[in-house]
Short mmCIF file of C-alpha atoms in Angstrom, two decimals:
data_model
loop_
_atom_site.label_atom_id
_atom_site.label_comp_id
_atom_site.label_asym_id
_atom_site.label_seq_id
_atom_site.Cartn_x
_atom_site.Cartn_y
_atom_site.Cartn_z
CA MET A 1 -20.83 1.22 -10.92
CA THR A 2 -20.37 -2.28 -10.51
CA SER A 3 -17.83 -3.95 -7.39
CA ARG A 4 -16.05 -5.56 -10.84
CA TRP A 5 -15.38 -1.99 -12.27
CA VAL A 6 -14.79 -0.71 -9.04
CA PHE A 7 -12.00 -3.18 -8.36
CA GLY A 8 -10.58 -2.65 -11.87
CA VAL A 9 -9.98 0.74 -11.09
CA VAL A 10 -8.08 -0.53 -7.58
CA VAL A 11 -5.85 -2.45 -9.43
CA LEU A 12 -4.83 0.08 -12.28
CA LEU A 13 -4.55 2.77 -9.42
CA CYS A 14 -1.70 0.17 -7.96
CA ALA A 15 0.05 -0.77 -10.96
CA ALA A 16 -0.05 3.00 -11.92
CA LEU A 17 1.98 3.66 -8.17
CA LEU A 18 4.29 0.70 -7.98
CA ALA A 19 5.26 2.05 -11.64
CA VAL A 20 5.53 5.49 -10.67
CA ALA A 21 7.46 4.06 -7.63
CA PHE A 22 10.46 2.11 -9.91
CA TYR A 23 10.57 5.15 -12.14
CA MET A 24 11.62 7.35 -8.78
CA GLU A 25 13.95 4.67 -8.27
CA HIS A 26 15.08 3.28 -11.51
CA VAL A 27 15.36 6.73 -13.63
CA MET A 28 15.23 9.36 -11.57
CA GLY A 29 17.56 7.74 -8.96
CA LEU A 30 15.73 7.81 -5.80
CA GLU A 31 17.19 4.64 -3.05
CA PRO A 32 13.98 3.36 -1.70
CA CYS A 33 14.32 3.01 2.19
CA PRO A 34 13.05 0.31 3.55
CA LEU A 35 9.96 1.13 5.30
CA CYS A 36 9.33 2.24 0.85
CA TRP A 37 10.08 -1.18 0.54
CA LEU A 38 7.36 -2.54 2.64
CA GLN A 39 4.96 0.59 0.61
CA ARG A 40 5.02 -1.04 -2.65
CA PHE A 41 4.58 -4.92 -0.86
CA GLY A 42 1.08 -2.58 1.13
CA PHE A 43 0.62 -1.62 -2.59
CA MET A 44 0.68 -5.20 -4.53
CA GLY A 45 -1.61 -6.78 -1.75
CA ALA A 46 -3.95 -4.08 -2.38
CA GLY A 47 -3.00 -4.81 -5.73
CA LEU A 48 -3.66 -8.51 -5.98
CA VAL A 49 -6.50 -8.99 -3.70
CA ALA A 50 -8.32 -6.03 -6.62
CA LEU A 51 -7.33 -8.52 -8.92
CA ILE A 52 -8.86 -11.40 -7.61
CA ALA A 53 -12.10 -9.19 -7.18
CA PHE A 54 -11.95 -8.01 -10.32
CA LEU A 55 -11.31 -11.59 -11.94
CA HIS A 56 -13.68 -13.27 -9.68
CA GLY A 57 -16.50 -10.76 -9.99
CA PRO A 58 -18.32 -11.41 -6.13
CA ALA A 59 -21.56 -10.47 -5.29
CA GLY A 60 -22.99 -9.81 -1.72
CA PHE A 61 -20.71 -11.35 0.97
CA GLY A 62 -18.02 -11.28 -1.32
CA ASN A 63 -17.62 -8.23 -1.97
CA ARG A 64 -17.47 -7.89 2.20
CA VAL A 65 -14.30 -9.95 1.97
CA TYR A 66 -12.44 -8.56 -0.53
CA GLY A 67 -13.46 -5.31 0.54
CA PHE A 68 -12.33 -6.64 3.85
CA PHE A 69 -9.22 -7.44 2.45
CA LEU A 70 -8.78 -4.57 0.85
CA VAL A 71 -9.18 -2.50 4.12
CA LEU A 72 -6.65 -5.15 5.48
CA THR A 73 -3.71 -4.34 3.00
CA ALA A 74 -4.37 -1.25 2.99
CA GLY A 75 -4.39 -0.28 6.23
CA THR A 76 -1.29 -2.51 6.97
CA GLY A 77 0.58 -0.20 4.24
CA LEU A 78 -0.70 3.18 5.66
CA GLY A 79 0.69 2.79 8.96
CA ILE A 80 3.56 2.07 7.48
CA ALA A 81 3.48 5.28 5.87
CA GLY A 82 2.46 6.97 8.94
CA ARG A 83 5.42 5.20 10.99
CA GLN A 84 7.87 7.42 8.33
CA LEU A 85 6.19 10.32 8.37
CA TRP A 86 6.68 10.25 12.19
CA LEU A 87 10.56 9.35 11.88
CA GLN A 88 10.79 11.90 8.99
CA SER A 89 9.04 15.15 11.59
CA LEU A 90 12.06 13.80 14.14
CA PRO A 91 13.90 16.64 15.34
CA GLU A 92 17.97 15.42 13.64
CA ASP A 93 19.12 14.62 16.36
CA GLN A 94 16.40 11.79 17.56
CA VAL A 95 16.76 10.17 14.39
CA PRO A 96 18.08 6.70 13.91
CA ALA A 97 20.67 6.34 12.41
CA CYS A 98 21.28 4.75 9.13
CA GLY A 99 21.46 0.94 8.31
CA PRO A 100 22.88 -0.86 5.29
CA SER A 101 20.15 -1.86 1.93
CA VAL A 102 17.67 -3.78 2.17
CA ASP A 103 19.64 -5.44 -0.21
CA TYR A 104 22.72 -6.26 1.68
CA MET A 105 20.14 -7.26 5.26
CA LEU A 106 18.35 -9.99 2.08
CA GLU A 107 21.47 -10.96 1.90
CA VAL A 108 23.27 -11.94 5.13
CA LEU A 109 20.51 -11.43 7.48
CA PRO A 110 17.38 -14.05 8.36
CA TRP A 111 14.50 -12.66 6.28
CA PHE A 112 12.31 -11.90 10.27
CA GLU A 113 15.69 -9.28 11.22
CA VAL A 114 15.49 -7.78 8.16
CA LEU A 115 11.42 -7.22 8.31
CA GLN A 116 12.26 -6.18 12.16
CA THR A 117 14.90 -3.96 10.77
CA ALA A 118 12.85 -2.49 8.06
CA LEU A 119 9.06 -1.77 10.43
CA LYS A 120 11.32 0.59 13.22
CA GLY A 121 13.25 2.54 9.69
CA THR A 122 16.53 3.56 9.74
CA GLY A 123 17.81 7.18 8.97
CA ASP A 124 17.44 6.77 5.43
CA CYS A 125 13.65 6.68 6.27
CA ALA A 126 13.49 9.96 7.83
CA GLU A 127 15.25 11.35 5.16
CA VAL A 128 12.83 13.71 2.50
CA VAL A 129 14.54 13.52 -0.69
CA TRP A 130 11.48 14.77 -2.95
CA ARG A 131 8.43 16.55 -2.39
CA PHE A 132 5.23 17.61 -4.64
CA LEU A 133 2.55 20.02 -3.84
CA GLY A 134 4.69 20.03 0.20
CA LEU A 135 4.08 16.41 0.82
CA SER A 136 6.80 13.97 0.57
CA ILE A 137 6.83 10.44 -0.85
CA PRO A 138 5.16 8.56 2.53
CA GLY A 139 3.01 11.27 2.36
CA TRP A 140 1.65 10.99 -0.89
CA THR A 141 1.63 7.28 0.00
CA ALA A 142 -0.51 7.65 2.71
CA VAL A 143 -2.69 9.17 0.68
CA PHE A 144 -3.20 6.90 -1.39
CA PHE A 145 -3.47 4.08 1.58
CA SER A 146 -6.46 6.43 2.82
CA LEU A 147 -8.30 6.36 -0.18
CA LEU A 148 -7.86 2.52 -1.02
CA VAL A 149 -8.99 1.83 2.95
CA LEU A 150 -11.90 3.94 2.05
CA VAL A 151 -12.57 2.10 -1.24
CA GLY A 152 -12.48 -1.16 0.67
CA LEU A 153 -14.91 -0.10 4.21
CA VAL A 154 -17.47 1.11 0.89
CA MET A 155 -17.03 -2.17 -0.55
CA MET A 156 -17.78 -3.90 2.74
CA PHE A 157 -21.19 -1.59 4.27
CA ARG A 158 -22.79 -1.00 0.94
CA ARG A 159 -26.10 -2.35 0.41
CA TYR A 160 -26.16 -4.70 -2.37
CA ARG A 161 -29.70 -5.37 -3.70
CA PRO A 162 -30.59 -9.17 -3.68
CA LYS A 163 -30.97 -11.14 -7.22
CA ASN A 164 -34.50 -11.90 -7.71
CA TRP A 165 -33.67 -15.68 -8.86
CA LEU A 166 -37.26 -15.27 -10.50
CA GLN A 167 -36.69 -12.94 -12.80
CA GLY A 168 -33.36 -13.67 -14.18
#
């Protein structure tokens, strides 16, 4: 299994996960909360890193660099999913108040304040609106971000055989 093949599978996985997110939003009518938006950006970042790696077709040290950036983007997404899972586990009386939609915040607030508000999460982020096999949406994103972190770690620490330049 070549590293190009692995990164290609990661690109397809991220694209599929984003397609599911947009399906849930536009077909099922589930409005994404601020933390959901940030998780989407995590999958976009991981997919972009994997796409660049796929197109580049690195060897040796290059695989380690792309693996590092995959761990960085997917690990950030995993942290955001963990934050939302924590909010969902809070008792009702400790859940933060609901906030405005991301679209509204982007219209009236500077982007840095939007990011700060989104990272804190709102009461919308604590609401569980969909489950599959007992896991909520951030539970599933945490599973997939964990998988991407593992792939990135494998790409970082995998032993690569040096090419024998004399034999072609």
